Structures are given as C-alpha cells and as structure tokens.
mmCIF file of C-alpha atoms in Angstrom:
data_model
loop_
_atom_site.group_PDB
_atom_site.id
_atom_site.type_symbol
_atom_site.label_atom_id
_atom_site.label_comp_id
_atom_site.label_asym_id
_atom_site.label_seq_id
_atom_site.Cartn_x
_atom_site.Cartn_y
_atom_site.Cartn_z
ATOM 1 C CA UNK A 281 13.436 -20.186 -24.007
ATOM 2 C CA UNK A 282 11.382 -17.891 -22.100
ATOM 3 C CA UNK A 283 11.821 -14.332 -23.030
ATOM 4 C CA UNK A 284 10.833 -10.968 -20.696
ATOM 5 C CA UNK A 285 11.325 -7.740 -21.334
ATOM 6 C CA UNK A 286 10.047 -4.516 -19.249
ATOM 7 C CA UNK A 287 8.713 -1.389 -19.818
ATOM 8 C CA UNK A 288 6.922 1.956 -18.076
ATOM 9 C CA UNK A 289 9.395 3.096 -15.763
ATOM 10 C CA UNK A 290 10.515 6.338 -15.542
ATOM 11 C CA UNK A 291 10.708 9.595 -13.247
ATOM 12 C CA UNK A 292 8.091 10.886 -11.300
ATOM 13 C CA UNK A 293 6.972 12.611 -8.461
ATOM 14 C CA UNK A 294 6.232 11.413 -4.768
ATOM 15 C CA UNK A 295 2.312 10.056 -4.664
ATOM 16 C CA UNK A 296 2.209 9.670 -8.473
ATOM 17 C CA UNK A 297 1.793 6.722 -10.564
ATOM 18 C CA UNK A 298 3.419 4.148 -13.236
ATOM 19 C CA UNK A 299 2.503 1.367 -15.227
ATOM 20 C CA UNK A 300 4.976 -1.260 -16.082
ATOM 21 C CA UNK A 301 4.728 -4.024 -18.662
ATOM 22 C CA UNK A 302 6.458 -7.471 -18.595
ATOM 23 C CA UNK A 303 6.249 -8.948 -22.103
ATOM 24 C CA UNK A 304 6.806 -12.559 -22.324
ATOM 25 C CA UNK A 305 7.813 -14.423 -25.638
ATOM 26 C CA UNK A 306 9.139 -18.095 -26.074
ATOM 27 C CA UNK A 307 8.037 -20.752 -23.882
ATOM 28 C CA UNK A 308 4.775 -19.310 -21.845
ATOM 29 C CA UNK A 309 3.313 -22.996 -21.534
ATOM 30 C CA UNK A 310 1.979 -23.600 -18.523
ATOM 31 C CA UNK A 311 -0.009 -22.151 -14.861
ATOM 32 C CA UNK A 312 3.524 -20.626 -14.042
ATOM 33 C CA UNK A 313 4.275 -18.164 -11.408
ATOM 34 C CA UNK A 314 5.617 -14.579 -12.727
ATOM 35 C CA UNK A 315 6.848 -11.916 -10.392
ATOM 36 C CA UNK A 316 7.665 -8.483 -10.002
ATOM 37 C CA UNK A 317 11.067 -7.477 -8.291
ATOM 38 C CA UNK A 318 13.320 -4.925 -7.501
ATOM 39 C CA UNK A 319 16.607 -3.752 -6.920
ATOM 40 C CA UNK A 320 18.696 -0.938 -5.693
ATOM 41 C CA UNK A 321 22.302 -0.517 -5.844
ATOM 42 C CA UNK A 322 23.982 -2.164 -2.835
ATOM 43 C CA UNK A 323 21.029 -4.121 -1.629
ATOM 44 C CA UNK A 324 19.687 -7.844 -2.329
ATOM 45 C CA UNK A 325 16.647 -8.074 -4.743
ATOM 46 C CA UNK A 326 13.358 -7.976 -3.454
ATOM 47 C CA UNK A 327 10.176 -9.642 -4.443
ATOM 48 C CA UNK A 328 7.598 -6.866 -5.105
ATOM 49 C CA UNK A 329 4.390 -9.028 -6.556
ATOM 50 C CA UNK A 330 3.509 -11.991 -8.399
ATOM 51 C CA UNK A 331 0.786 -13.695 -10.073
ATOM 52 C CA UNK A 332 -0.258 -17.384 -12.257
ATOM 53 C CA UNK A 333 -1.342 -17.012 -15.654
ATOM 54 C CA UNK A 334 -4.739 -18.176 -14.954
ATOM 55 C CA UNK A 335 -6.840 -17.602 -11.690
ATOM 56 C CA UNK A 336 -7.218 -15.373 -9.261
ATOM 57 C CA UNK A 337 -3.942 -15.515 -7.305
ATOM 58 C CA UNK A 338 -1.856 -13.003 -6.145
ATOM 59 C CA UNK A 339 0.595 -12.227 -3.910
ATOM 60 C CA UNK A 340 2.217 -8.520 -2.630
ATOM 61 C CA UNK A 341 5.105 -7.711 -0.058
ATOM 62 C CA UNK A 342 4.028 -5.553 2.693
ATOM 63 C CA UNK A 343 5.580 -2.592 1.047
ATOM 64 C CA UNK A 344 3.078 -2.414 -2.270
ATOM 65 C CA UNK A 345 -0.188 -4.273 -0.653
ATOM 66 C CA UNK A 346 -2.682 -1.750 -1.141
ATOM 67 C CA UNK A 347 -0.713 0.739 -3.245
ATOM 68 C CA UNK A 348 0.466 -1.506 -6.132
ATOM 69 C CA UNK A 349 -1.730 -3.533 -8.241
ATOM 70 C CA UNK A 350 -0.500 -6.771 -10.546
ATOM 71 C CA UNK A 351 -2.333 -7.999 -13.587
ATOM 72 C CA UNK A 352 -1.949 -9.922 -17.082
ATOM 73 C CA UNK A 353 -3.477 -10.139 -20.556
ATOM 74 C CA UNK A 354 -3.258 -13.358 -21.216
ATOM 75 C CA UNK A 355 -4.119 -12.750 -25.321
ATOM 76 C CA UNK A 356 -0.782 -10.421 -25.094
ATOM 77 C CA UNK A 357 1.465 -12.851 -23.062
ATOM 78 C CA UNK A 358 1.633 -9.360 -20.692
ATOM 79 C CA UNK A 359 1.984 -8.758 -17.104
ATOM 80 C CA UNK A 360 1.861 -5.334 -15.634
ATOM 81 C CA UNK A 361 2.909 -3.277 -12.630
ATOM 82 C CA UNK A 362 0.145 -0.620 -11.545
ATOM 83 C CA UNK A 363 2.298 1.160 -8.745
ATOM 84 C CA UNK A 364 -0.409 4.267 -7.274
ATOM 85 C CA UNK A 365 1.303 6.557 -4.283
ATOM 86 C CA UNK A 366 4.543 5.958 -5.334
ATOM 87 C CA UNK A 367 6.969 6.501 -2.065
ATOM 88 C CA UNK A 368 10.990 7.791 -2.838
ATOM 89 C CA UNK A 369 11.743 4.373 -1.353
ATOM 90 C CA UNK A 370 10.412 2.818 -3.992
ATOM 91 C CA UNK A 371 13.074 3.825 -6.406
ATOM 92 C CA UNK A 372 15.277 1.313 -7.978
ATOM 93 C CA UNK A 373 15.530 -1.142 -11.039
ATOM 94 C CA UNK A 374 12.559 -3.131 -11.468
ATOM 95 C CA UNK A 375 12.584 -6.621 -12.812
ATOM 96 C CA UNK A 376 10.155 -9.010 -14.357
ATOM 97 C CA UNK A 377 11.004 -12.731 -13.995
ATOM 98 C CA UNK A 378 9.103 -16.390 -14.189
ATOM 99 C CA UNK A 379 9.395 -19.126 -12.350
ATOM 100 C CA UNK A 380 8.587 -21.748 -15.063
ATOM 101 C CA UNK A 381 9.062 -24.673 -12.555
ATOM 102 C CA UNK A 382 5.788 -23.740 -10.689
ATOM 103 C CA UNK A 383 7.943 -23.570 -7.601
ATOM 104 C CA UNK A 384 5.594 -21.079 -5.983
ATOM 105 C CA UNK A 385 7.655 -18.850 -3.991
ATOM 106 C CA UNK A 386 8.754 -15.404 -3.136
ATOM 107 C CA UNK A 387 12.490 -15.772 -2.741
ATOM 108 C CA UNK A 388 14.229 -14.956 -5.509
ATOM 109 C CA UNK A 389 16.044 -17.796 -5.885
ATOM 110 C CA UNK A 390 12.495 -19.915 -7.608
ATOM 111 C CA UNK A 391 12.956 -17.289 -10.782
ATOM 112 C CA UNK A 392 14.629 -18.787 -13.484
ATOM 113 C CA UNK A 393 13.953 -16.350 -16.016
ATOM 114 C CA UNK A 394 14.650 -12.588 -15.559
ATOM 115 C CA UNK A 395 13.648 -9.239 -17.629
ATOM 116 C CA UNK A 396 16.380 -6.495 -18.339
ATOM 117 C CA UNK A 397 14.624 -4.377 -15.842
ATOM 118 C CA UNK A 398 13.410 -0.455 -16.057
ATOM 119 C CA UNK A 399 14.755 2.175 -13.912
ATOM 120 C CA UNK A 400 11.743 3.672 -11.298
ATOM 121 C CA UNK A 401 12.605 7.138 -9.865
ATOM 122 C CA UNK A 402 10.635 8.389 -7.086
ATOM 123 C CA UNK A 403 11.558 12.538 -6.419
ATOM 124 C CA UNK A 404 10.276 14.379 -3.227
#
C-alpha cells in the first residue's frame, strides 16, 4: 500500500544544486530500506543512494559519494535528495522507491515500491 511520490527536479546549470523530496504515504511500518535511483533513456536504472528510517545508515554509488547527500524527516514520512556540483551526466529521471522487505540491497531488483520520478537536467 506504500505510496511515493517525487519532487525538486528541474533544470539547472553544471555545478549547481537540487533538492528532491520522496513523500511516502500508506504502509511506512517498519526499519525499511528507501533508495534513490535513476534513469536515462536507453540505459538500465541505477541505484543513486539509500537510507533506513531510523539510524545512521547510508549508502552512495561512487558517482554521488561526496557530492550528493540523502536524508529523511521521519515526522513528514520524507526522504530527500541534496545533489551539490551537479555534473551533465547526472541528467535523467530520478526515482524514489522502498524496499519494504528489508532486503538490504542496491540492485534494483530489492525495490518493490517505486515513485513516478522527476526529470533532472544538467546544462553545460
């Protein structure tokens, strides 16, 4: 019953920043996993960042470690996207998903539940 929906993306210049926001409704019982991916036309979805609910873990892909930061409110059932130094290569669609078996993975394939996504433009 779990419910996602993005926000924040938009068109902006090489080294600039966004903020997305993952906002989850329904059935958000539980320590799950939630993740950022993304997409671009052509190629396979890739797993961007992810974090629990509650503690201190988190996980980036070498692409966004140190550039992108991923956090939560839990009183807002919110995750967000803080991408800094935004690259052209990071265009594409980006998606918000949970893994609400706990599988506690990377691959794509753990997500059961997906967001919409939000189109991120990067211009040089």
């Amino acid at each position: 019953q779990v419910q996602l929906v993005e926000s924040g993306g938009g068109l902006v210049q090489a080294g600039g920043s966004l903020r997305l926001s993952c906002a989850a409704s329904g059935r958000i019982f539980g320590n799950y996993y939630m993740g950022w991916f993304r997409q671009v036309l052509g190629k396979e979805r890739e797993f961007v960042a992810g974090t629990k609910w509650t503690g201190q873990y988190t996980v980036y892909a070498d692409s966004a470690r140190g550039r992108f930061t991923i956090s939560r409110d839990n009183a807002k059932n919110t995750v967000y996207l803080e991408m800094n130094s935004l690259k052209p290569e990071d265009t594409a669609v980006y998606y918000c998903a949970a893994d609400t078996y706990d599988v506690g993975s990377t691959n794509v394939r753990s997500y059961n539940y997906w967001g919409q996504g939000t189109q991120v433009t990067v211009s040089s």
